[in-house]
Short mmCIF file of C-alpha atoms in Angstrom, two decimals:
data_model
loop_
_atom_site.label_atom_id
_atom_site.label_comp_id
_atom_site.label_asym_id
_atom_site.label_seq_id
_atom_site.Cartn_x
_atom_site.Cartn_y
_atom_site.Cartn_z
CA UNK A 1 14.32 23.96 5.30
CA UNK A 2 14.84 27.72 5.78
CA UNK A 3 12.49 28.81 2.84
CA UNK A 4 8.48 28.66 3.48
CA UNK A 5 6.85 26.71 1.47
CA UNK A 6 2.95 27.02 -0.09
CA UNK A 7 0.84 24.48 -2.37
CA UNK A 8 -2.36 23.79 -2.84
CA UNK A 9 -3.58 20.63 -0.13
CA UNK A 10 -6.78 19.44 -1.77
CA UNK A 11 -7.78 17.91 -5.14
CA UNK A 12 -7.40 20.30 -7.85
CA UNK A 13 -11.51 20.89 -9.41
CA UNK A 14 -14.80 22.21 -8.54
CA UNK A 15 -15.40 21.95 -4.68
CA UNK A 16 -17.00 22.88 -1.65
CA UNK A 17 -13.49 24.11 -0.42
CA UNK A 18 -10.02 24.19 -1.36
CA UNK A 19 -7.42 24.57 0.68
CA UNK A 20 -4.21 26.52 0.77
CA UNK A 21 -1.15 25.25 2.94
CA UNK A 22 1.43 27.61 3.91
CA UNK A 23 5.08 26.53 5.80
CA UNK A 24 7.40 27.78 7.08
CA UNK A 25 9.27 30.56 9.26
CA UNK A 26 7.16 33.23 7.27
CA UNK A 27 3.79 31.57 7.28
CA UNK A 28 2.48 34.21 9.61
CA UNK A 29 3.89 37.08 7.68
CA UNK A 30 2.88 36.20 4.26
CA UNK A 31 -1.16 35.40 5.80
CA UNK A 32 -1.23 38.84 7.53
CA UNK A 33 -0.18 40.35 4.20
CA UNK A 34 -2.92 38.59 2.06
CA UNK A 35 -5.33 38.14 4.36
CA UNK A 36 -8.04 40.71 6.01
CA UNK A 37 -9.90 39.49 8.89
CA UNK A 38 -13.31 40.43 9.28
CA UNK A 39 -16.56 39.98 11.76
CA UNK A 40 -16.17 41.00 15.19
CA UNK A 41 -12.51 39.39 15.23
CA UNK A 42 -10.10 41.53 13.71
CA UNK A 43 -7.31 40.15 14.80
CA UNK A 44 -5.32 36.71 14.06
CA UNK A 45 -4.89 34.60 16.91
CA UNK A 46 -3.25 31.17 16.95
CA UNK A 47 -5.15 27.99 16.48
CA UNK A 48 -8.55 30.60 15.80
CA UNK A 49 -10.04 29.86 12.70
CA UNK A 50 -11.25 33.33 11.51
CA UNK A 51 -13.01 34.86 8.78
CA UNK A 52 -12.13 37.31 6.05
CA UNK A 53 -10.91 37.83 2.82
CA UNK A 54 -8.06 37.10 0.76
CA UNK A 55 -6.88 40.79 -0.73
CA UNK A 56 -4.14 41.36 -3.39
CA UNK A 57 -3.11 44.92 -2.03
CA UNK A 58 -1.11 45.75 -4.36
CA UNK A 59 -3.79 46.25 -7.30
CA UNK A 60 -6.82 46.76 -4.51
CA UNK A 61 -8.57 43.49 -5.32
CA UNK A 62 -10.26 41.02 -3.11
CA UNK A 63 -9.62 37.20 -4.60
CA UNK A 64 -11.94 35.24 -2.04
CA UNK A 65 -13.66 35.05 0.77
CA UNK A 66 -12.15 32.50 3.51
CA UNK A 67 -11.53 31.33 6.60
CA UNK A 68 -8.07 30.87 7.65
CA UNK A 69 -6.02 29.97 10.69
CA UNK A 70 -2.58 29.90 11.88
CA UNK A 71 -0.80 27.67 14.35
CA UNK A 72 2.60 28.43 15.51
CA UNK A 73 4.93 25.26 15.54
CA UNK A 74 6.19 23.23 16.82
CA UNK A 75 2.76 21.65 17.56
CA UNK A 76 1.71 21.69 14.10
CA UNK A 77 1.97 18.76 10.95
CA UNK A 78 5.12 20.05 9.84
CA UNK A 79 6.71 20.95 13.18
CA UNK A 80 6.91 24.73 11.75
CA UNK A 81 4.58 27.67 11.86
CA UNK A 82 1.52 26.52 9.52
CA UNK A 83 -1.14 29.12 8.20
CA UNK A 84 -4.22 27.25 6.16
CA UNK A 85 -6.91 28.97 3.94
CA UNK A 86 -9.76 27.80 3.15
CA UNK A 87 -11.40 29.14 -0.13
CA UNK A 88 -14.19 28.57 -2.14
CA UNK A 89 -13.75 25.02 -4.29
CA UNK A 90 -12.75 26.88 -7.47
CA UNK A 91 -9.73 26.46 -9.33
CA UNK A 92 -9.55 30.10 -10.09
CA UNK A 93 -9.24 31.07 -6.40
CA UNK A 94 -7.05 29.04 -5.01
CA UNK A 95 -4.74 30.13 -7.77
CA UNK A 96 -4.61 33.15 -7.44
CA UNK A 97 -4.86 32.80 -3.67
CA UNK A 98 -1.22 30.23 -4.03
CA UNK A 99 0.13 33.05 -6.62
CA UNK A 100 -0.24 35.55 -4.05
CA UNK A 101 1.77 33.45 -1.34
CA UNK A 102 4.15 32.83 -3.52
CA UNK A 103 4.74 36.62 -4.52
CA UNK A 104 4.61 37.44 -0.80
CA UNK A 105 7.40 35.09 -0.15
CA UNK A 106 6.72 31.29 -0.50
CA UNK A 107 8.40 29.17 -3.03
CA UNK A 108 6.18 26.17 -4.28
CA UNK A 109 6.52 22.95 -2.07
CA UNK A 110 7.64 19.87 -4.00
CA UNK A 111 5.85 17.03 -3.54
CA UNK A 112 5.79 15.85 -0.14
CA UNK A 113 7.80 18.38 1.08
CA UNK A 114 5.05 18.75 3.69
CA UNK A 115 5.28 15.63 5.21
CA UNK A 116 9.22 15.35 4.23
CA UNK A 117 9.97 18.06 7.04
CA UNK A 118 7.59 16.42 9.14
CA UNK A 119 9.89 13.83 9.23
CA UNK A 120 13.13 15.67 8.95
CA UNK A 121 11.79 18.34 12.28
CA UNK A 122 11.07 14.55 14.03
CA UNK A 123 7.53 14.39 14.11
CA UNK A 124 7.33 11.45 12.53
CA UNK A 125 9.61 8.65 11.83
CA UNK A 126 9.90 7.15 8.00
CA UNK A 127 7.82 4.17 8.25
CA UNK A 128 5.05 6.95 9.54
CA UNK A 129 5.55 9.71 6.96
CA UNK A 130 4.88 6.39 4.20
CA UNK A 131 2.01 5.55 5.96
CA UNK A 132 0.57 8.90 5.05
CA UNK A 133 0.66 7.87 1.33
CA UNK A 134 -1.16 4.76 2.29
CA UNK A 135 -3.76 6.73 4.00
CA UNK A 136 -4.37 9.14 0.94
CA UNK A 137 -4.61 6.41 -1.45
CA UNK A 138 -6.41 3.96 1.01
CA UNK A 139 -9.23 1.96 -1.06
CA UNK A 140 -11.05 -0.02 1.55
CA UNK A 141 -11.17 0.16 5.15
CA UNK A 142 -9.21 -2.30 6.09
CA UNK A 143 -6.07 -0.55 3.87
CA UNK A 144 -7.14 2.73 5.64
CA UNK A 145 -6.93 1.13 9.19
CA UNK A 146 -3.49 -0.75 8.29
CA UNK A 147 -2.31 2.80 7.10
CA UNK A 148 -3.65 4.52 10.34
CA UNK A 149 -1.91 1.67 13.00
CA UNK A 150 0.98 2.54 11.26
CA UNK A 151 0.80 6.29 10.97
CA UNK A 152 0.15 5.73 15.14
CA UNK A 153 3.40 4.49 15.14
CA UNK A 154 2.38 0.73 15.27
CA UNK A 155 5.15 -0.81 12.91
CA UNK A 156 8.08 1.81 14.64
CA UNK A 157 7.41 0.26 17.78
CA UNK A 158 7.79 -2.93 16.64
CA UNK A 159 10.81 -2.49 15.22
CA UNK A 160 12.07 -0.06 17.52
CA UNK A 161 11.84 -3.23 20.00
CA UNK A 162 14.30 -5.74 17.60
CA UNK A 163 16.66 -3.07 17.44
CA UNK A 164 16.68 -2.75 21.26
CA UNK A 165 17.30 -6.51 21.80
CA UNK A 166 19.89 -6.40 19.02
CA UNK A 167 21.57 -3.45 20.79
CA UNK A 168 21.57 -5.45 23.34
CA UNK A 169 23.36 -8.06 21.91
CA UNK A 170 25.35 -6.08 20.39
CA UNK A 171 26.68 -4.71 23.69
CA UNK A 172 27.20 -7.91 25.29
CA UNK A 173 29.45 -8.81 22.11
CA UNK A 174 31.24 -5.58 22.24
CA UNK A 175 32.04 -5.85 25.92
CA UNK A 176 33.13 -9.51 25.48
CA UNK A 177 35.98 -8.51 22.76
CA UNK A 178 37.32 -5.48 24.25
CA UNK A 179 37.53 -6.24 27.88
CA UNK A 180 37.92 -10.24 28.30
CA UNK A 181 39.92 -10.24 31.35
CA UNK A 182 37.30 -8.28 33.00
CA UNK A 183 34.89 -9.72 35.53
CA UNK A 184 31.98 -9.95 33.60
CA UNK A 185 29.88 -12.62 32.35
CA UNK A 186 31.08 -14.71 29.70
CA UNK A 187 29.25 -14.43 26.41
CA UNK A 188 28.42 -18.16 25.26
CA UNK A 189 27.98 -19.14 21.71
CA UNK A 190 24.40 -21.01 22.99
CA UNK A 191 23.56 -17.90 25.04
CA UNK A 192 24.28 -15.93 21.58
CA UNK A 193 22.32 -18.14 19.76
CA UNK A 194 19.42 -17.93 21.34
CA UNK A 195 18.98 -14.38 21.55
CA UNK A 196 19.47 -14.72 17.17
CA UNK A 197 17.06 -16.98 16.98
CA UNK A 198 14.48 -15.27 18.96
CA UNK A 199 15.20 -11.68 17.31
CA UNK A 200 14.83 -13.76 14.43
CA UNK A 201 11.02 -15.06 15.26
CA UNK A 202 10.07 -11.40 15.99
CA UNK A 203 11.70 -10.61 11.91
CA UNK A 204 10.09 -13.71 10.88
CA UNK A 205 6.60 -12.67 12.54
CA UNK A 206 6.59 -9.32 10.66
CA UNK A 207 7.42 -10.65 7.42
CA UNK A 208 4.44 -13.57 7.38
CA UNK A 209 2.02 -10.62 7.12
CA UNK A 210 4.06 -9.29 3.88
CA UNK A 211 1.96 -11.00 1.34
CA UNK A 212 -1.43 -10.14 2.49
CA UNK A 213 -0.28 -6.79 3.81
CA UNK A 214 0.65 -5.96 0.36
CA UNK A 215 -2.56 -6.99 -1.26
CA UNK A 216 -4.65 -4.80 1.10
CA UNK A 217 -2.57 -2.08 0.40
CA UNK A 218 -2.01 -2.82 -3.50
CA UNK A 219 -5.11 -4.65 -4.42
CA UNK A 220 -5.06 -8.08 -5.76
CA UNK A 221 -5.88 -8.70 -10.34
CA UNK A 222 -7.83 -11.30 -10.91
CA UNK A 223 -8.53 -12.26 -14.14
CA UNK A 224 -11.40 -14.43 -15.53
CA UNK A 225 -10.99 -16.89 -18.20
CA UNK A 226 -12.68 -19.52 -19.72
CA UNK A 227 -14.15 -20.31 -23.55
CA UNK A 228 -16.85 -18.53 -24.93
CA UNK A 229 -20.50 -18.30 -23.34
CA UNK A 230 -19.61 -20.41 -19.95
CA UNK A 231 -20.54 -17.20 -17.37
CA UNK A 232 -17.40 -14.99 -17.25
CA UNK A 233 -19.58 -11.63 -17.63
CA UNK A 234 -22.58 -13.18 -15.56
CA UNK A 235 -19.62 -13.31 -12.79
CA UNK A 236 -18.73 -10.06 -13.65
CA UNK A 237 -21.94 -8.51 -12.85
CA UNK A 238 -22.54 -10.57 -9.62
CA UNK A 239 -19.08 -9.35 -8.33
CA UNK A 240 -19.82 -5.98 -9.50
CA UNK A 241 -23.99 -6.29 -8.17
CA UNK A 242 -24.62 -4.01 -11.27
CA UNK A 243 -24.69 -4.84 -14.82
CA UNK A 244 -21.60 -4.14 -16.61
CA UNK A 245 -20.73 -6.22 -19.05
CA UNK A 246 -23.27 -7.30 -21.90
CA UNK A 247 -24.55 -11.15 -21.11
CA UNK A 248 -26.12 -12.87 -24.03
CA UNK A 249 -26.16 -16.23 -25.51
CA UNK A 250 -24.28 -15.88 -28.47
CA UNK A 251 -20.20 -16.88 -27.94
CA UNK A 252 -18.05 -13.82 -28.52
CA UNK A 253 -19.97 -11.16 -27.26
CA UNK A 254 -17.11 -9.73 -25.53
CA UNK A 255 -14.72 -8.47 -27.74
CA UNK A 256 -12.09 -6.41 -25.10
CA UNK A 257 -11.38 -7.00 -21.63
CA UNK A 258 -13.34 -5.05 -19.20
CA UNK A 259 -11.75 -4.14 -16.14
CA UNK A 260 -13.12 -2.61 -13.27
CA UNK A 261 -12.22 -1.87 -9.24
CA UNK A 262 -13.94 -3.11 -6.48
CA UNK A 263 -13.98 -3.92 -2.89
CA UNK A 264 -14.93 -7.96 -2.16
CA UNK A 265 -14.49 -8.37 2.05
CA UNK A 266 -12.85 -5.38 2.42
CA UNK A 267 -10.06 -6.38 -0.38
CA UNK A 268 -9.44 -4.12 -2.73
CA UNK A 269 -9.49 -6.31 -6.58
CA UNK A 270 -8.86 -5.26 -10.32
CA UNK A 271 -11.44 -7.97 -11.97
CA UNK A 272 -10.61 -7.93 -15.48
CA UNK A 273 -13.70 -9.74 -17.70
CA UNK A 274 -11.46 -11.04 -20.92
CA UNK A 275 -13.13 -12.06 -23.94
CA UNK A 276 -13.61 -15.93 -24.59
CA UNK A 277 -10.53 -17.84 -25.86
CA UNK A 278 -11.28 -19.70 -28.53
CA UNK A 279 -10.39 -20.57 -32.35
CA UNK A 280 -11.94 -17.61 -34.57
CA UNK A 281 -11.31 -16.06 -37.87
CA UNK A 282 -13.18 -12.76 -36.68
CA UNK A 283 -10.42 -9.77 -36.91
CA UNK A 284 -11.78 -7.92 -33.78
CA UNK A 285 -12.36 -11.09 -31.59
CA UNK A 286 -9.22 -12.19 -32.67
CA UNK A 287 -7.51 -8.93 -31.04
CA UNK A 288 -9.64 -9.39 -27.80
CA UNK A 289 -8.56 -12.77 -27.59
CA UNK A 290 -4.78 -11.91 -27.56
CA UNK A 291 -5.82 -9.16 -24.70
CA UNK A 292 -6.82 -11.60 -22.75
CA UNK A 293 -3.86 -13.80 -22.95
CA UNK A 294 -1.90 -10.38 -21.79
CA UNK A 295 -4.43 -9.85 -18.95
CA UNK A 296 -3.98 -13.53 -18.23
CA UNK A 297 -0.54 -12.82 -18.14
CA UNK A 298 -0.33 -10.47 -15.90
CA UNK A 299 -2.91 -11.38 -13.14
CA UNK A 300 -2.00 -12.27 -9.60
CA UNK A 301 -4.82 -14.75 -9.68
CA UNK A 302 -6.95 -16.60 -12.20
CA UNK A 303 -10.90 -17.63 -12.18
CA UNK A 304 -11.24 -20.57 -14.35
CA UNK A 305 -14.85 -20.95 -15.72
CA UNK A 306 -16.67 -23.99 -17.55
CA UNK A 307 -19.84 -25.38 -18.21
CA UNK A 308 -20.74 -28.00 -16.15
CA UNK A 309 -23.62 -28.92 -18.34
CA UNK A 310 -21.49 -29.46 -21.66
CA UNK A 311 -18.62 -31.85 -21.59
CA UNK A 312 -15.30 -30.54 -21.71
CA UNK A 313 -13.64 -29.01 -24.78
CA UNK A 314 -10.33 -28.79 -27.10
CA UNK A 315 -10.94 -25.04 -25.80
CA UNK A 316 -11.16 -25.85 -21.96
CA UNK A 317 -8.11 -28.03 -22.27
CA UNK A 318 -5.80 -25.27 -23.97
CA UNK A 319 -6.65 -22.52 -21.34
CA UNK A 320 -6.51 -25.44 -18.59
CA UNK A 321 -2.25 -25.59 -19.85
CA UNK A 322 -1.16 -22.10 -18.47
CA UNK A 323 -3.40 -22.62 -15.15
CA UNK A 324 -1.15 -25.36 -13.26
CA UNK A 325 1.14 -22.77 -12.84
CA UNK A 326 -1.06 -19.52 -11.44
CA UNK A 327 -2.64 -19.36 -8.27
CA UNK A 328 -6.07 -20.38 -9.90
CA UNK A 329 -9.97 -20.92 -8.85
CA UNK A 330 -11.90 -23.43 -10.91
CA UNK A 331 -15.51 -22.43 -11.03
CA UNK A 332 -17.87 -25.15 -12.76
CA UNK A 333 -21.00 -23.21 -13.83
CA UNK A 334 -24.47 -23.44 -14.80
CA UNK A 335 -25.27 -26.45 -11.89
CA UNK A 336 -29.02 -25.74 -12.41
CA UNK A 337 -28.36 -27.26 -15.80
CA UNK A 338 -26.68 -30.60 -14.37
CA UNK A 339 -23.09 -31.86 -14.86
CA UNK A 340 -21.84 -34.09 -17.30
CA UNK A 341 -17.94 -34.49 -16.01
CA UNK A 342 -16.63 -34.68 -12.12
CA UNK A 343 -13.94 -32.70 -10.45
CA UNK A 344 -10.98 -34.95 -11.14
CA UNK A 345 -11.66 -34.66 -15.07
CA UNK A 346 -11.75 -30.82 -14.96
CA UNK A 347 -8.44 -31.14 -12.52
CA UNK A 348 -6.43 -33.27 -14.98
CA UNK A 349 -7.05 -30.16 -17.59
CA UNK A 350 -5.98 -27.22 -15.03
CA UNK A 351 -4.15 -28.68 -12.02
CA UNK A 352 -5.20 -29.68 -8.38
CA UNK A 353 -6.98 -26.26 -7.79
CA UNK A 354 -9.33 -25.80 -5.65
CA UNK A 355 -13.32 -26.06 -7.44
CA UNK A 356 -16.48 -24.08 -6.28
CA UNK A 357 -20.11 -25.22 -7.88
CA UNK A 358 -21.87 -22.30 -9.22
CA UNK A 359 -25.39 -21.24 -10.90
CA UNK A 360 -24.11 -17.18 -11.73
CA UNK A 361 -27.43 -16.26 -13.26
CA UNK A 362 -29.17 -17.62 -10.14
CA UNK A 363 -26.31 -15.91 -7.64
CA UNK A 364 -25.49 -19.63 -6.33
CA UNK A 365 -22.38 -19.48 -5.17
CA UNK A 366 -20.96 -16.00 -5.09
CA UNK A 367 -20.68 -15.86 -1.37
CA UNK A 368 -17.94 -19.02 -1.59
CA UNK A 369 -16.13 -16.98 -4.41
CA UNK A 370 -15.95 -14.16 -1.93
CA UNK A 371 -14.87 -15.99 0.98
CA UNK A 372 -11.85 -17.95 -1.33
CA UNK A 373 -10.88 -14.80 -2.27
CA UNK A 374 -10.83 -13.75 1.22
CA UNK A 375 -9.32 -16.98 2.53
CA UNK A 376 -6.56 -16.61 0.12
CA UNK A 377 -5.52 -13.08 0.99
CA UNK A 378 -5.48 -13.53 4.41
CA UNK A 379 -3.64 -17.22 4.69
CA UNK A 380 -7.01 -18.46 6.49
CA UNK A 381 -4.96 -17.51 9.64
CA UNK A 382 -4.40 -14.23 10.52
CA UNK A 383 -7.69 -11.78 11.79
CA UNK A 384 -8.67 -9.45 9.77
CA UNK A 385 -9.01 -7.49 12.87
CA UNK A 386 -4.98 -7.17 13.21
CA UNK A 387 -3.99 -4.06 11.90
CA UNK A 388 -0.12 -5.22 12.69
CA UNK A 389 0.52 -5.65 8.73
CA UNK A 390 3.82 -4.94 6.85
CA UNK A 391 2.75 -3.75 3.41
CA UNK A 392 5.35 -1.18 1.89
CA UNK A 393 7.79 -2.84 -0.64
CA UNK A 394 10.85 -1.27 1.11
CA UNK A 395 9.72 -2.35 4.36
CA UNK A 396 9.75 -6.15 3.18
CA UNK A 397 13.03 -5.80 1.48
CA UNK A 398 14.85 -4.16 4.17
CA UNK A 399 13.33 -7.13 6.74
CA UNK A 400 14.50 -10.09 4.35
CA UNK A 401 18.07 -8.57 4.19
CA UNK A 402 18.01 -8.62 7.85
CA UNK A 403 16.67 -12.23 8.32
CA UNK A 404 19.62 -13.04 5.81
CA UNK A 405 21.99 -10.81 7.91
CA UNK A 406 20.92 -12.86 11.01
CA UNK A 407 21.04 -16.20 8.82
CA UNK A 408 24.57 -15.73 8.37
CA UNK A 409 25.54 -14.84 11.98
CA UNK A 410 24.07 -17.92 13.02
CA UNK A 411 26.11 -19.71 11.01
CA UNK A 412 28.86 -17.90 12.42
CA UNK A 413 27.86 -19.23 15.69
CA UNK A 414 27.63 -23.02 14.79
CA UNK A 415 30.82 -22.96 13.58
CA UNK A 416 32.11 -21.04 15.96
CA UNK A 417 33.63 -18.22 14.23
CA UNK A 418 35.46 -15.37 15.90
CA UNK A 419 33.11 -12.62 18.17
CA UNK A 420 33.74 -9.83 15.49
CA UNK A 421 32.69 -11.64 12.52
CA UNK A 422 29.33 -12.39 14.25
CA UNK A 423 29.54 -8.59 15.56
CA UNK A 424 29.23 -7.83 11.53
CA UNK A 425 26.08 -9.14 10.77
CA UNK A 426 24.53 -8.37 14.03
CA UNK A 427 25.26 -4.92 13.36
CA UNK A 428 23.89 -5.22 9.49
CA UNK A 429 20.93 -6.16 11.01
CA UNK A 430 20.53 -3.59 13.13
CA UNK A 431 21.27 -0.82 10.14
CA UNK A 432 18.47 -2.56 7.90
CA UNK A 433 16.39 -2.01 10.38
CA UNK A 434 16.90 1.52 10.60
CA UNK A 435 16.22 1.70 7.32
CA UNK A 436 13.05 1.52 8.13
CA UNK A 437 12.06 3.85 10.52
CA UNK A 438 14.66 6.51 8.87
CA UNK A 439 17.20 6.24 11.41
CA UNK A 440 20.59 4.75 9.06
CA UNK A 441 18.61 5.96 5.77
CA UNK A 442 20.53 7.74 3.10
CA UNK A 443 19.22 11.06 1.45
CA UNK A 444 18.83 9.48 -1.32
CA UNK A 445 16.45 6.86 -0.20
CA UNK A 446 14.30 9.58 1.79
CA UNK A 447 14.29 11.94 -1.37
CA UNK A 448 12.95 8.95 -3.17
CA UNK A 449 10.19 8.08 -0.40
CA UNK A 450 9.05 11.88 -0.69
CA UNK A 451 8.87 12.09 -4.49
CA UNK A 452 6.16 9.25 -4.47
CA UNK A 453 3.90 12.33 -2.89
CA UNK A 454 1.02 14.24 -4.06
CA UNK A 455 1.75 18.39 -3.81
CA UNK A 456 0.45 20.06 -0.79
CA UNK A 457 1.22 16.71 1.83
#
């Protein structure tokens, strides 16, 4: 924390700018050494973006021209003095520009050391210094405005407000053991449990937006399946509204699985096109095939295609095996063609999943693929305006252990156990919780958070 600290804050290749971040107690030393103002301001004022040039004195050579500024702390990202240059998008300067900080006195940040002493100075709490991460690598809006409520601080309140009422709790427990012959209100086990109980509909509350939370944030695989020839790159393409994968009507034109990212409804989905399962003594089809079993394998979520208009196969009933087991869609295709077997037939093969009619070279039925897929994500019951979403790993883990911490003090309480046994898991509770915002985290956990960062944030 005493040494300043420089990296470069943008992606590395050809830009319109790149941008050099400087840290640190020197910040203002090493920019008036490398930089020379120019223009009719010749002087470097805080928070004044100014122009000039970035000179290596030492062997009388200019590097770039820029605009930099400096902003003394502690009203700055890091809490410390800043100084950021802004060079040309080339690779060349803004090394040389960095290599010149660094000679003048910086040491290279490691990653997220920005954002690390952010957090460590108290301008942000934990929860909000992750929440940067999530902002960087944001995918679709909706991830970007879950990231953003939280960088606001909308998950720290939240939990700031459990650990207030368990504080509170806490205290009436406390004051209960050590001073019983005092006059104060007497502590009842009911009374006791039903603070628990609602502290634990708050937990409970937060962690029922864990499973969507984490697909917006991680993206949901889906993986298409089905025998040769029954639509599964025709689906492709209409996901996709481009032409990706090769359609024809010859079985085992796809020989790989194709796998591409895109945003249906504001989700962020890994579709993965496999080639068509099916009995084949073709070498390269045959090493497709076992690619898709893998993809298969490892998919959050499966879309089942058939034909509708050809009755089912030995081929549909082998893939329908591993489906009663995976959260699965059933799409019967090619309806323009008429069906010769009803939903219950296709069900016995793959399980009681739910079935959507489709025509994919006509485009009938797309829009119900993308509103499952929405549906499914979101539970069908929370808005997709609520930006209130737990969707860091951690975060979930640390909020189970304290439902189970709060679990066992309530069965403390029904069986009326001593005041200081129930005192223990309270206060567990409490601890997991400031876990999360950084406030009972160990350096070890918070040097782990930080290494998950990019240089230069």
């Amino acid at each position: 924390m005493e040494d300043t600290i420089a990296a470069v804050a943008t992606a590395y290749g050809e830009g319109g700018i790149g941008i050099i971040r400087i840290s640190g107690n020197k910040a203002f030393d090493i920019l008036k050494d490398i930089f020379e103002p120019g223009g009719e301001f010749a002087e470097i004022v805080s928070r004044r973006m100014t122009y000039g040039k970035i000179v290596d004195k030492d062997n009388n050579e200019i590097i770039d021209e820029v605009l930099a500024v400096y902003m003394k702390g502690p009203k700055t990202y890091t809490a410390e003095d800043v100084a950021e240059i802004n060079c040309h998008g080339s690779i060349v300067a803004l090394r040389k520009t960095l290599g010149l900080a660094l000679r003048k006195g910086a040491r290279m940040a490691e990653p997220g050391e920005f954002t690390k002493r952010a957090f460590l100075n108290g301008r942000l709490d934990l929860s909000q210094a992750e929440a940067v991460i999530d902002i960087v690598k944001a995918k679709t809006d909706k991830s970007f405005d879950v990231a953003i409520s939280q960088l606001e601080g909308g998950l720290s309140l939240k939990i700031m407000e459990i650990r207030q009422k368990l504080l509170d709790v806490l205290v009436d427990i406390t004051v209960n053991i050590d001073y019983p012959d005092e006059d104060i209100e007497e502590l009842t086990y009911e009374k006791l449990e039903e603070n628990i109980l609602l502290i634990g509909e708050m937990i409970e509350k937060l962690l029922s937006t864990a499973s969507t939370g984490r697909m917006i944030r991680e993206g949901i695989r889906i993986a298409i399946v089905g025998k040769p020839n029954v639509g599964k790159s025709s689906l492709m393409n209409s996901l996709l509204k481009e032409i990706r994968a090769i359609v024809t009507e010859i079985p085992g034109t796809t020989r790989d699985t194709i796998e591409e990212t895109l945003s249906i409804r504001n989700i962020p989905v890994y579709l993965v096109d496999t080639a068509g399962i099916r009995d084949t003594s073709d070498k390269v089809e045959l090493l497709g095939i076992e690619k898709s079993k893998e993809a298969f394998n490892n998919a959050d979520f499966i879309i089942f295609i058939t034909d509708g208009s050809r009755p089912i196969s030995s081929e549909d009933k082998e893939i329908g095996k591993y489906l009663k087991e995976k959260k699965s869609l059933i799409l019967i295709n090619k309806s323009d063609l008429g069906r010769v077997f009803d939903d219950d037939e296709i069900r016995e093969i793959a399980g009681n999943h739910d079935i959507i009619e489709t025509s994919l070279l006509n485009g009938k039925g797309i829009e119900d693929i993308e509103e499952f897929i929405e549906n499914m994500v979101y539970g069908g019951h929370l808005s997709q305006k609520d930006s209130m979403m737990v969707n860091n790993v951690r975060h979930i883990e640390l909020l189970r252990k304290s439902r189970g911490s709060l679990e066992d003090a309530l069965k403390m309480i029904a069986s009326k156990e001593a005041l200081d046994f129930i005192e223990i898991d309270v206060k567990n509770t409490y601890e997991y919780l400031g876990e999360i915002i950084g406030e009972t985290v160990s350096d070890d956990i918070i040097d782990e958070v930080f290494a998950r960062f990019c240089l230069g944030k």
